[in-house]
XYZ file of C-alpha atoms in Angstrom:
775
model
C 12.833 -38.824 3.876
C 9.672 -37.669 5.501
C 9.205 -34.918 3.260
C 9.264 -37.518 0.257
C 6.748 -39.679 1.999
C 4.144 -36.852 2.389
C 4.589 -35.582 -1.159
C 4.078 -39.075 -2.286
C 0.888 -39.360 0.013
C -0.345 -35.800 -1.646
C 0.306 -37.244 -5.230
C -1.577 -40.269 -4.290
C -4.573 -38.056 -3.032
C -4.526 -36.217 -6.363
C -4.711 -39.512 -8.403
C -7.366 -40.950 -6.461
C -9.288 -37.990 -6.426
C -9.182 -37.571 -10.078
C -11.359 -40.635 -10.570
C -15.049 -40.986 -9.648
C -16.399 -44.032 -7.866
C -17.044 -45.790 -11.331
C -13.402 -45.251 -12.475
C -14.715 -42.593 -15.058
C -13.043 -39.172 -14.695
C -16.045 -36.367 -14.468
C -15.331 -33.442 -16.940
C -14.498 -30.915 -14.378
C -11.493 -33.216 -13.109
C -10.198 -33.741 -16.840
C -7.036 -31.561 -17.008
C -7.395 -31.842 -21.007
C -10.798 -29.990 -21.214
C -10.814 -26.274 -21.314
C -11.323 -24.513 -18.256
C -14.811 -23.316 -19.678
C -16.069 -26.843 -19.916
C -14.759 -27.981 -16.563
C -16.429 -24.825 -14.889
C -19.704 -25.738 -16.770
C -19.691 -29.299 -15.687
C -18.629 -28.614 -12.137
C -21.301 -25.948 -11.513
C -24.083 -28.137 -12.989
C -23.237 -30.769 -10.221
C -23.304 -28.147 -7.267
C -26.217 -27.797 -4.719
C -27.116 -24.231 -3.929
C -25.467 -24.590 -0.638
C -22.286 -25.510 -2.289
C -22.537 -22.520 -4.427
C -23.220 -20.124 -1.817
C -20.242 -21.522 0.187
C -18.169 -20.617 -2.573
C -19.090 -16.837 -2.164
C -18.006 -17.082 1.752
C -14.816 -16.939 3.426
C -13.526 -18.236 6.941
C -10.592 -16.916 9.019
C -9.186 -19.145 11.819
C -5.945 -19.598 13.885
C -5.060 -23.174 12.727
C -2.499 -25.385 14.021
C -0.790 -28.154 12.298
C -2.303 -30.619 14.613
C -6.018 -29.153 14.199
C -5.550 -30.093 10.217
C -4.531 -33.437 11.249
C -8.020 -33.718 13.466
C -10.624 -34.549 11.058
C -13.534 -33.712 13.652
C -11.951 -30.117 14.237
C -12.170 -29.637 10.567
C -15.544 -31.310 10.273
C -16.997 -28.873 13.122
C -15.527 -25.842 11.280
C -16.458 -26.530 7.717
C -20.165 -26.969 8.470
C -20.335 -24.786 5.250
C -17.505 -25.567 2.738
C -16.049 -21.969 1.763
C -14.716 -20.522 -1.539
C -11.652 -19.031 0.370
C -10.076 -18.971 3.657
C -7.312 -16.998 5.756
C -5.498 -19.104 7.981
C -3.634 -16.714 10.561
C -0.680 -18.805 10.700
C 2.619 -17.020 10.989
C 5.613 -19.428 10.957
C 6.765 -20.721 7.232
C 6.732 -24.518 8.081
C 3.379 -24.336 10.095
C 1.773 -22.548 7.085
C 2.678 -24.858 4.862
C 1.554 -27.837 7.020
C -1.849 -26.159 7.563
C -2.409 -25.157 3.877
C -1.604 -28.438 2.631
C -3.586 -30.156 5.310
C -6.939 -28.193 4.479
C -6.167 -28.856 0.874
C -6.215 -32.540 1.472
C -9.360 -32.386 3.650
C -11.001 -30.457 0.723
C -10.186 -33.142 -1.748
C -10.690 -36.211 0.630
C -13.654 -35.347 2.631
C -16.007 -32.896 0.772
C -18.370 -34.125 -1.909
C -16.991 -32.591 -4.860
C -13.361 -31.882 -3.755
C -13.389 -28.280 -4.680
C -9.798 -27.000 -3.672
C -9.481 -23.689 -1.149
C -8.068 -20.407 -2.194
C -5.952 -18.833 0.382
C -6.254 -15.083 0.925
C -3.492 -12.990 2.334
C -2.533 -9.530 2.981
C 0.641 -8.000 1.010
C 0.768 -4.245 1.403
C 4.682 -3.810 1.533
C 5.463 -7.874 1.271
C 3.985 -10.801 2.638
C 2.471 -10.151 5.961
C 3.665 -13.358 7.121
C 6.400 -14.680 9.321
C 9.786 -15.425 7.586
C 9.139 -13.075 4.796
C 10.775 -10.147 3.113
C 9.396 -6.831 4.661
C 9.830 -3.996 1.864
C 9.449 -0.376 2.758
C 5.840 0.785 3.659
C 3.486 1.895 0.727
C 4.049 5.762 1.283
C 7.679 5.027 1.315
C 7.403 3.150 -1.915
C 5.501 6.035 -3.477
C 8.423 8.319 -2.618
C 10.810 6.229 -5.064
C 8.416 7.652 -7.884
C 9.488 4.436 -9.479
C 6.920 2.011 -10.849
C 9.378 -0.348 -12.246
C 11.008 -0.858 -8.811
C 7.550 -1.046 -7.205
C 6.733 -3.988 -9.733
C 9.993 -5.788 -8.887
C 8.627 -5.568 -5.252
C 5.439 -6.964 -5.862
C 6.951 -9.767 -8.296
C 9.061 -10.869 -5.279
C 6.121 -10.658 -2.820
C 3.955 -12.729 -5.209
C 6.707 -15.667 -5.513
C 7.233 -15.578 -1.760
C 3.269 -16.111 -1.234
C 2.485 -18.253 -3.752
C 5.229 -20.827 -2.859
C 3.742 -21.018 0.624
C 0.034 -21.538 -0.754
C -1.314 -18.233 -0.983
C -3.592 -17.596 -4.283
C -5.385 -14.134 -3.915
C -3.817 -10.947 -2.041
C -5.840 -8.112 -0.717
C -3.402 -5.487 -1.947
C -2.643 -2.875 -3.169
C -4.160 0.177 -1.440
C -4.440 2.907 -4.130
C -6.452 5.560 -1.702
C -5.546 8.922 -1.976
C -4.138 10.052 1.285
C -6.225 13.686 1.900
C -6.376 13.399 5.526
C -3.054 12.810 7.360
C -4.811 12.326 10.669
C -6.185 9.334 9.566
C -4.080 6.507 11.122
C -3.963 4.500 7.834
C -2.470 7.059 5.856
C 0.852 4.965 5.504
C -1.122 2.369 3.349
C -1.369 5.122 0.571
C 1.462 5.702 -2.024
C 0.700 9.363 -1.459
C -1.771 12.425 -2.130
C -2.039 12.333 -5.783
C -4.359 10.307 -7.778
C -2.270 9.898 -10.905
C 1.041 8.995 -8.951
C -1.178 6.333 -6.789
C -2.811 4.801 -10.149
C 0.336 4.261 -11.487
C 1.744 2.640 -8.571
C -1.134 0.717 -8.120
C -0.957 -0.687 -11.534
C 2.901 -1.447 -11.048
C 1.753 -3.488 -7.879
C -0.762 -5.273 -9.641
C 1.259 -6.232 -12.710
C 3.963 -7.497 -10.260
C 1.580 -9.536 -8.392
C -0.377 -10.967 -11.182
C 2.769 -11.169 -13.571
C 1.051 -10.012 -16.340
C -1.122 -6.351 -17.488
C -3.924 -8.226 -19.109
C -5.615 -10.048 -15.985
C -4.002 -13.515 -16.141
C -2.151 -14.834 -13.228
C 1.190 -16.084 -14.473
C 2.929 -19.054 -12.921
C 4.231 -17.947 -9.412
C 1.975 -15.249 -9.074
C -1.266 -14.240 -7.509
C -4.278 -12.390 -7.886
C -4.473 -8.828 -6.771
C -7.153 -6.568 -5.189
C -7.247 -3.047 -5.536
C -8.689 -1.026 -2.318
C -10.510 0.498 -0.801
C -13.144 1.579 -3.504
C -13.924 4.430 -2.829
C -13.274 7.984 -0.930
C -11.405 5.991 2.020
C -8.419 8.443 2.168
C -10.569 11.622 3.235
C -13.032 10.777 5.921
C -14.747 12.977 8.202
C -12.325 14.207 11.088
C -9.647 11.823 9.709
C -11.517 8.767 11.656
C -11.377 5.415 10.180
C -14.850 4.137 8.880
C -16.169 7.939 8.927
C -18.291 9.227 6.268
C -16.545 10.718 3.135
C -18.186 13.801 2.381
C -17.204 14.109 -1.217
C -18.765 15.834 -4.187
C -19.062 13.765 -7.433
C -16.546 15.922 -8.998
C -13.931 15.586 -6.428
C -14.760 12.138 -6.457
C -14.047 11.862 -10.138
C -10.943 13.973 -9.962
C -9.160 12.668 -7.057
C -10.754 9.318 -5.506
C -12.047 7.378 -8.510
C -8.961 8.320 -10.840
C -6.361 5.865 -9.527
C -9.037 2.897 -9.810
C -9.485 4.157 -13.330
C -5.794 4.410 -14.188
C -5.174 0.907 -12.451
C -7.854 -1.058 -13.889
C -7.140 0.346 -17.425
C -3.465 -0.351 -17.158
C -3.150 -3.670 -15.163
C -6.522 -5.205 -14.866
C -6.618 -6.676 -11.401
C -8.669 -9.761 -10.708
C -10.282 -8.043 -7.559
C -11.543 -4.818 -6.099
C -12.432 -4.337 -2.457
C -15.022 -1.881 -1.292
C -14.380 0.568 1.496
C -16.068 0.882 4.726
C -17.147 4.509 4.462
C -20.249 6.180 2.950
C -20.375 8.515 0.175
C -23.116 10.687 0.057
C -25.181 8.948 2.344
C -24.720 5.693 0.966
C -22.371 3.066 2.403
C -19.923 1.372 -0.345
C -20.961 -1.699 0.346
C -24.473 -1.102 -0.862
C -23.525 1.661 -3.398
C -24.846 0.093 -6.516
C -24.216 3.355 -8.679
C -20.508 3.244 -7.801
C -19.973 -0.461 -7.614
C -21.960 -1.500 -10.867
C -22.508 1.531 -12.990
C -19.424 3.170 -12.326
C -16.682 0.263 -11.491
C -17.969 -2.088 -13.646
C -20.020 -0.699 -16.590
C -17.800 2.673 -16.958
C -14.497 1.496 -15.972
C -14.631 -1.929 -17.303
C -13.798 -4.049 -14.168
C -15.128 -7.560 -14.749
C -13.299 -9.224 -11.839
C -14.149 -10.337 -8.197
C -15.585 -8.062 -5.568
C -14.647 -9.103 -2.022
C -15.940 -7.065 0.889
C -13.794 -5.483 3.409
C -13.809 -7.619 6.577
C -17.215 -7.405 8.316
C -17.972 -4.691 5.775
C -21.361 -6.547 4.958
C -22.191 -6.864 8.291
C -21.657 -3.304 9.199
C -24.420 -2.154 7.005
C -26.408 -3.240 10.113
C -24.037 -3.243 12.899
C -23.064 0.492 12.097
C -24.353 2.144 9.195
C -27.934 1.045 10.399
C -29.486 0.911 7.021
C -30.857 -2.558 7.810
C -31.624 -4.356 10.848
C -30.316 -8.280 10.073
C -27.710 -10.189 8.456
C -29.842 -11.574 5.621
C -31.160 -8.002 4.785
C -27.349 -6.792 4.820
C -26.507 -9.694 2.525
C -29.337 -8.839 0.151
C -28.117 -4.909 0.075
C -24.665 -5.906 -0.619
C -25.030 -8.507 -3.085
C -27.653 -6.592 -5.122
C -25.019 -3.645 -5.242
C -22.368 -6.016 -6.671
C -20.588 -7.343 -3.711
C -19.577 -11.044 -4.208
C -17.871 -12.433 -1.725
C -18.223 -11.928 2.135
C -14.965 -11.786 4.036
C -13.700 -12.746 6.490
C -16.460 -15.360 7.917
C -19.359 -14.823 5.295
C -21.745 -14.827 8.371
C -23.869 -12.594 6.141
C -23.729 -14.318 2.747
C -24.428 -17.539 4.439
C -28.083 -16.147 4.260
C -27.929 -16.217 0.637
C -29.574 -19.853 0.414
C -32.762 -18.515 2.295
C -32.773 -15.248 0.140
C -32.724 -17.553 -3.054
C -35.718 -19.628 -1.464
C -37.554 -16.327 -0.531
C -37.261 -15.239 -4.162
C -35.290 -12.329 -3.355
C -32.108 -13.440 -4.838
C -31.876 -15.111 -8.310
C -29.571 -18.351 -8.552
C -28.415 -17.423 -11.830
C -26.794 -14.576 -10.221
C -25.109 -16.766 -7.919
C -24.274 -18.916 -10.498
C -22.499 -15.995 -12.231
C -20.170 -15.328 -8.904
C -19.565 -18.664 -8.437
C -18.339 -19.258 -11.879
C -15.684 -16.295 -11.428
C -14.189 -18.241 -8.227
C -14.172 -21.564 -9.917
C -12.605 -20.204 -13.016
C -9.846 -18.675 -11.010
C -9.164 -21.895 -9.290
C -8.793 -23.808 -12.321
C -6.686 -21.106 -13.988
C -4.296 -21.274 -10.917
C -4.131 -25.194 -11.457
C -5.685 -26.051 -7.886
C -7.700 -28.663 -9.228
C -4.697 -30.427 -10.693
C -2.482 -29.953 -7.614
C -3.260 -27.456 -4.769
C -0.194 -28.568 -2.514
C 2.974 -26.583 -2.019
C 6.313 -27.744 -0.557
C 8.281 -26.383 2.275
C 11.755 -26.713 0.599
C 10.611 -24.427 -2.314
C 8.738 -22.168 -0.031
C 11.975 -21.844 2.202
C 14.277 -21.409 -0.600
C 12.141 -18.713 -2.137
C 11.691 -16.946 1.459
C 15.443 -17.006 1.863
C 16.192 -15.615 -1.492
C 19.114 -13.017 -1.068
C 17.924 -11.136 -4.403
C 14.552 -10.123 -2.459
C 16.929 -8.780 0.327
C 18.991 -6.912 -1.903
C 15.837 -5.386 -3.694
C 14.556 -4.398 -0.193
C 17.777 -2.350 0.468
C 17.458 -0.956 -2.992
C 13.985 0.178 -2.764
C 14.743 1.698 1.014
C 17.659 3.712 -0.518
C 15.256 5.060 -3.498
C 12.502 5.939 -0.908
C 14.634 8.124 1.495
C 13.969 11.604 0.973
C 17.028 14.175 1.874
C 14.807 17.111 3.435
C 17.397 19.272 4.478
C 21.155 19.232 4.395
C 22.942 22.595 5.578
C 26.443 23.356 4.486
C 26.402 19.812 2.988
C 26.798 18.110 6.183
C 25.897 15.006 4.311
C 27.552 12.812 3.320
C 29.151 12.664 6.553
C 33.072 13.439 6.958
C 33.982 10.441 9.219
C 37.391 12.048 9.779
C 35.970 15.164 11.222
C 33.106 13.460 12.943
C 34.663 10.404 14.642
C 32.684 10.270 17.651
C 29.098 9.682 16.852
C 25.915 9.775 19.201
C 22.839 7.744 17.891
C 19.845 8.862 19.940
C 16.310 8.465 19.822
C 13.245 6.260 20.456
C 13.461 4.784 17.056
C 17.290 4.392 16.727
C 18.021 0.930 18.067
C 14.919 -0.642 16.580
C 13.376 -0.736 13.024
C 9.452 -0.035 12.806
C 8.030 -1.791 9.894
C 4.447 -0.179 10.027
C 0.953 -1.641 9.465
C 0.226 -4.875 7.785
C 3.783 -6.236 8.327
C 5.238 -9.436 8.362
C 8.044 -10.757 10.636
C 11.165 -10.813 8.560
C 14.405 -13.166 9.027
C 15.939 -9.886 10.142
C 15.781 -6.226 10.280
C 18.579 -3.675 10.636
C 18.499 -0.631 12.869
C 19.821 2.592 12.266
C 22.332 2.282 15.108
C 23.438 -1.229 13.804
C 23.475 -0.137 10.176
C 25.767 2.806 11.357
C 28.050 0.611 13.369
C 28.566 -1.939 10.433
C 29.338 0.632 8.036
C 31.578 2.991 9.952
C 33.948 0.414 11.898
C 36.406 3.347 12.266
C 33.846 5.456 14.195
C 33.190 5.414 18.156
C 29.225 4.989 18.704
C 27.245 5.930 21.780
C 23.593 5.326 22.129
C 20.787 6.850 24.223
C 17.024 6.272 23.954
C 16.332 9.557 24.422
C 12.686 9.375 25.351
C 9.701 6.582 24.957
C 7.009 7.194 22.436
C 4.968 4.538 24.042
C 5.203 2.531 27.141
C 3.959 -0.988 26.009
C 5.113 -1.471 22.558
C 6.970 -4.498 21.364
C 10.096 -4.870 19.280
C 7.771 -6.815 16.907
C 5.678 -4.268 14.717
C 2.986 -6.548 14.368
C 2.558 -7.031 17.948
C 2.591 -3.533 18.460
C -0.067 -3.018 15.870
C -2.297 -5.354 17.725
C -1.749 -3.706 21.229
C -4.982 -2.426 22.833
C -4.872 1.400 23.541
C -4.814 2.007 27.171
C -4.914 5.077 29.210
C -1.153 4.658 30.422
C 0.004 3.929 26.976
C 1.989 7.348 26.518
C 4.802 8.215 29.161
C 4.435 11.307 31.175
C 6.850 14.155 30.882
C 8.188 13.237 34.203
C 8.891 9.553 32.977
C 10.857 10.991 29.930
C 12.646 13.785 31.388
C 15.338 11.596 32.813
C 15.846 9.904 29.556
C 16.334 13.233 27.921
C 18.730 14.375 30.171
C 20.989 11.219 29.691
C 20.754 11.839 25.679
C 21.767 15.285 26.221
C 24.883 13.883 28.111
C 25.858 11.346 25.420
C 25.349 13.987 22.844
C 27.909 16.220 24.647
C 30.465 13.601 24.465
C 30.048 13.180 20.767
C 31.105 14.905 17.614
C 27.905 14.670 15.850
C 24.399 13.120 16.543
C 22.130 10.993 14.504
C 18.706 11.320 16.114
C 15.896 8.903 15.114
C 12.299 10.022 16.002
C 8.749 9.564 14.588
C 6.090 7.300 15.417
C 5.219 3.530 15.998
C 2.305 1.181 15.285
C 0.570 2.095 18.195
C 0.168 5.920 17.844
C -0.634 5.635 14.006
C -2.566 2.677 12.620
C -5.884 1.254 11.625
C -8.541 1.537 14.086
C -9.865 -1.727 13.892
C -12.405 -1.820 16.942
C -12.797 1.030 19.767
C -10.068 -0.676 22.037
C -7.657 -0.108 19.190
C -7.346 3.375 18.520
C -5.419 4.789 15.472
C -6.275 8.314 14.417
C -4.995 11.309 15.794
C -5.913 15.117 16.543
C -2.378 16.079 15.925
C 0.551 16.022 13.310
C 3.106 17.059 16.024
C 5.537 14.313 17.143
C 4.059 12.184 19.864
C 5.384 12.273 23.444
C 8.351 14.380 24.439
C 10.378 14.055 21.016
C 10.483 17.906 20.592
C 11.772 18.217 23.890
C 14.248 15.694 22.970
C 15.445 17.316 20.034
C 15.890 20.581 21.752
C 18.033 19.556 24.417
C 20.255 17.638 22.127
C 20.640 20.713 19.640
C 21.409 23.076 22.717
C 24.500 20.716 22.832
C 25.907 22.625 20.082
C 26.856 19.410 17.964
C 25.499 19.043 14.555
C 22.014 16.965 14.617
C 21.000 14.732 11.737
C 17.419 14.072 12.199
C 15.906 10.783 10.775
C 12.201 10.569 10.679
C 10.707 7.109 11.111
C 6.765 7.409 10.570
C 3.962 6.816 8.283
C 2.230 9.989 7.584
C 3.368 13.676 7.094
C 4.214 15.565 10.448
C 4.359 19.062 11.716
C 8.219 19.061 12.297
C 8.468 22.930 12.318
C 11.057 23.015 15.088
C 12.978 20.357 13.414
C 12.698 21.889 10.080
C 13.980 25.146 11.185
C 16.932 24.023 13.434
C 18.218 20.461 12.434
C 21.420 20.308 10.403
C 20.023 17.644 8.025
C 16.817 15.634 7.850
C 16.578 12.187 6.357
C 12.838 11.097 5.841
C 12.812 7.274 6.059
C 9.140 6.647 6.309
C 8.893 3.114 7.602
C 11.988 1.797 5.323
C 11.507 -2.046 5.745
C 14.014 -4.557 7.091
C 17.111 -2.904 5.603
C 16.359 0.471 7.051
C 19.330 0.631 8.725
C 21.812 -0.331 5.914
C 20.028 2.161 3.614
C 20.354 4.812 6.034
C 24.158 4.076 6.406
C 24.426 4.094 2.815
C 22.939 7.591 2.218
C 25.012 9.078 5.074
C 28.163 7.599 3.811
C 27.519 8.799 0.522
C 27.458 5.406 -1.149
C 23.990 6.192 -2.403
C 22.968 9.880 -3.512
C 19.234 9.973 -2.032
C 16.783 10.346 -4.888
C 13.510 10.008 -2.764
C 10.891 12.713 -3.185
C 7.825 13.535 -1.193
C 4.542 12.205 -2.540
C 2.657 14.114 0.440
C 2.661 17.804 1.527
C 3.953 18.543 5.174
C 1.381 21.002 6.796
C 2.515 23.452 9.245
C -0.180 22.457 11.648
C -3.222 20.496 11.747
C -5.275 23.528 11.871
C -4.571 24.210 8.296
C -5.950 20.999 6.846
C -6.326 20.455 4.151
C -3.204 21.192 2.715
C -2.324 19.509 -0.753
C -0.428 20.654 -3.996
C -3.509 20.417 -6.126
C -5.622 22.917 -4.598
C -8.316 24.908 -6.188
C -7.555 28.709 -7.212
C -9.283 30.265 -4.266
C -7.857 27.953 -1.566
C -5.006 30.092 -0.796
C -6.280 33.509 -1.071
C -6.069 34.660 2.355
C -3.702 33.948 5.158
C -4.879 33.224 8.938
C -4.878 35.949 11.458
C -2.099 34.236 13.381
C 0.067 32.778 10.920
C 0.352 32.571 6.909
C -1.051 29.712 5.070
C 1.683 27.529 4.110
C 3.528 24.320 4.353
C 7.006 23.020 5.443
C 7.991 20.688 2.510
C 5.884 20.460 -0.782
C 4.656 17.449 -2.828
C 7.362 16.493 -5.071
C 10.229 17.883 -2.911
C 13.438 15.959 -2.015
C 17.179 17.146 -2.224
C 20.187 15.326 -3.753
C 23.958 15.156 -3.408
C 24.217 16.441 -6.671
C 22.680 19.378 -8.713
C 20.524 19.420 -11.999
C 19.593 21.980 -14.568
C 16.480 21.823 -16.720
C 16.415 23.322 -20.123
C 15.249 23.419 -23.840
C 11.756 22.427 -23.439
C 10.210 21.272 -26.856
C 6.749 20.933 -28.236
C 6.191 19.195 -31.012
C 2.924 21.549 -31.786
C 1.718 24.503 -29.952
C -1.803 23.276 -30.906
C -3.762 19.844 -30.687
C -7.267 18.858 -31.358
C -9.399 16.965 -28.597
C -8.287 13.492 -29.929
C -4.797 14.482 -31.081
C -1.517 14.450 -29.015
C 1.810 16.463 -28.614
C 5.323 15.277 -27.466
C 6.909 17.372 -24.928
C 10.728 17.144 -24.351
C 13.361 18.923 -22.246
C 16.884 18.366 -21.167
C 17.997 17.393 -17.534
C 21.916 18.145 -16.986
C 23.802 16.778 -14.043
C 25.501 20.047 -12.749
C 27.161 18.552 -9.681
C 30.088 16.074 -9.252
C 28.279 13.049 -8.002
C 26.168 10.557 -10.070
C 22.555 10.637 -9.186
C 18.819 10.200 -10.037
C 16.336 12.882 -10.585
C 12.615 12.874 -10.659
C 11.487 15.001 -13.528
C 7.801 16.054 -12.806
C 5.236 17.218 -15.258
C 2.135 18.995 -14.149
C -0.747 20.890 -16.183
C -3.007 23.682 -15.300
C -6.180 24.080 -17.485
C -6.242 27.866 -17.415
C -9.981 28.540 -18.182
C -12.737 25.702 -17.830
C -16.298 25.282 -17.558
C -15.899 24.315 -13.756
C -13.011 25.091 -11.266
C -9.804 23.008 -11.959
C -6.625 22.654 -9.651
C -3.841 25.115 -9.904
C -1.334 22.218 -10.908
C -2.354 18.476 -11.602
C 0.675 15.827 -12.051
C 0.298 14.289 -15.265
C 3.655 12.228 -15.727
C 6.826 11.710 -14.181
C 10.317 10.170 -15.219
C 12.989 9.057 -12.659
C 16.317 9.311 -14.643
C 19.834 8.379 -13.935
C 22.299 11.089 -15.030
C 25.916 10.780 -14.548
C 27.937 13.858 -13.402
C 28.530 16.182 -16.300
C 26.031 14.331 -18.660
C 22.648 15.344 -20.050
C 19.368 13.262 -20.316
C 16.578 13.947 -22.580
C 13.153 13.392 -20.969
C 9.957 12.982 -23.108
C 6.247 13.134 -22.217
C 3.453 12.316 -24.496
C 0.205 14.737 -24.144
C -2.902 13.099 -25.211
C -6.659 13.424 -24.567
C -6.376 11.143 -21.328
C -3.852 13.999 -20.214
C -6.050 16.786 -20.456
C -9.570 15.346 -19.754
C -11.594 15.823 -16.738
C -15.028 15.294 -15.215
C -17.134 18.136 -16.754
C -20.322 19.639 -15.944
C -21.784 17.527 -18.798
C -21.352 14.437 -16.480
C -18.728 12.900 -18.567
C -14.824 12.871 -18.966
C -13.884 15.442 -21.898
C -11.013 17.445 -23.181
C -12.380 21.334 -23.169
C -10.988 23.693 -25.803
C -8.796 26.352 -24.436
C -5.222 27.095 -23.118
C -3.428 24.659 -20.798
C -0.126 25.495 -19.085
C 2.594 22.730 -19.170
C 5.133 22.836 -16.408
C 8.166 20.873 -15.732
C 9.566 21.027 -12.358
C 11.791 19.705 -9.613
C 8.520 19.580 -7.203
C 5.157 21.109 -7.326
C 6.647 24.285 -6.062
C 9.892 24.236 -8.150
C 8.753 24.772 -11.726
C 11.795 25.016 -13.913
C 10.174 25.061 -17.265
C 6.993 26.004 -18.632
C 4.850 26.513 -21.766
C 1.219 26.852 -22.838
C -0.703 24.871 -25.603
C -4.177 25.203 -27.245
C -6.609 22.643 -27.654
C -8.912 23.431 -30.680
C -12.435 22.872 -30.696
């Protein structure tokens, strides 16, 4: 009954708001008129201060009581912003706060412009009572864009139902520096892969591929433009020392692909500088490249405090108003999170440094978006609908399916997996991440999460389980990944060896009493994360397992029991000892709320693992950079003390079955620059188990005017093949497949020979042929 009364009051507010004082409806409130006419009318009524407000954002920890307090809101909204991120976690509180703010906007502001609410959605809503899907790097390892699109369709539904309209996702940064704490936000190290996954995420979020936002969906933001994944020393916000050709080949390419294939409504500049020019003032890249060349016509919102940092960190100016001028002139249109720099645009217009018509152009964008979303007609949401969508079991089933397809089988000696529980009846589950599921950065708080220990107990009721923590990764982490992520780094954060050795001894004792061991090691959100500000460290000088986890593995392995290692982490690690000595290895990454169930599904053989790595696993941090698409001269010489190489290559992943590749066919051996060729091959499941195989298509330009990588991923297909059956896989080769940024400073296809390769991974090429591109 209370809900009915609330909704009736909101309806009344909408009806009263739609009429002016004289009873006549202003054009912008008339839902029968076109959006263009409504925007024209509203823009013509706005003062300069109201226009500038739409270019600013606000961020606050509102409570339901706050939004019922008009004095509190009056003091907060001295400037009426265009967008807001209320940091409220709980679903019911979230709905109350957002509806309360919308009610205030309609009743107590001059023009009644509704608020645009913004949130994060890296791998599901970063809110409480929301589905937590596998982390972005794990989703990359599915090699399944269609599945990723489903993830973000579900994410959009959950967010829109609770009043979110625009999200600061997806991330299409290319992971080229694994010391960087934000590596897990990337889909992988390859630009083509990241572009395809980013495009799928945008289509899921927006519900279309043409830039329109479908009902029940939200606007998407590609980030971080550009070079964010390859920063000096792997340190967050550090310079990106990247040449023009590397920028074009690697870091710009995912944006070019995603913009072409999905038309996101937003792009966010990155914190870093490129060639001495901070991205938030980089007119060449933001305007000449992103807008004029790539055709992006959406909204460009700053990264949080990115405009302010032009003065505070980059030291290219000495005031907030000058920072605002530099950023706005370069193409940044919205100042997040609190608008402290763009507030000065009013003064800058008055001083003649910014033209009001340029302000109008940007205001038109956000007003158009608000009209498209229907916010002027009804900006309110209902708790009942939001709760129904948040508890949609199909979303939880999807989270489990994504986890199943993202987990990578790295090793399986003597076919230990699937595990024969008649032989291995007593199972020890050991490790700092065994009894809790880490979710990674930008996570919400799901209704539940399943640990590896709990997942195994549930799946194998016939077995006897024992548990030992083994060691601690950090002393002060919480079981809540979000709280751990926001925990300040302290000198005593890491346990000492003396503190962990008794735990290791106990783990070895538990292992001796078992028939087999499942060990869950890796990282948590304190040792690898975004370094927000100096008290929150997140980047690393090592790729080794933190704390005494290697000692734990060695102690357990010495018991002589078979050890299945599960890695729970967010970046490639140098796991040399584990790779050599473990009997089986499952790379889970951060696999979301269904982690334990998905692991149990694979260990039981209910699911055939099909994940493939989207990153290269280096032998050591001293060998960096190590990536598959290296240049011809990068691997000519080995080190004095060790051969150059990797533990596991890009594209690698095992299965419970085997696949045979054959019958490579080309529709032609030659093509002109604007033509095309069709490549096909056959993949036969030669084992006894049905399964997915990821068929990977690479090219190599055999002689070019500038150096080209030894391999470039240009296509992939994830196909399901039943045991004994054969699938036909087709790739279309066009000019976009073969073009690159040439010495002529443009994208071109050069004539000459190209090697075409089909493989199980970047290092396991099964079929190859050569084509010639004619002049």
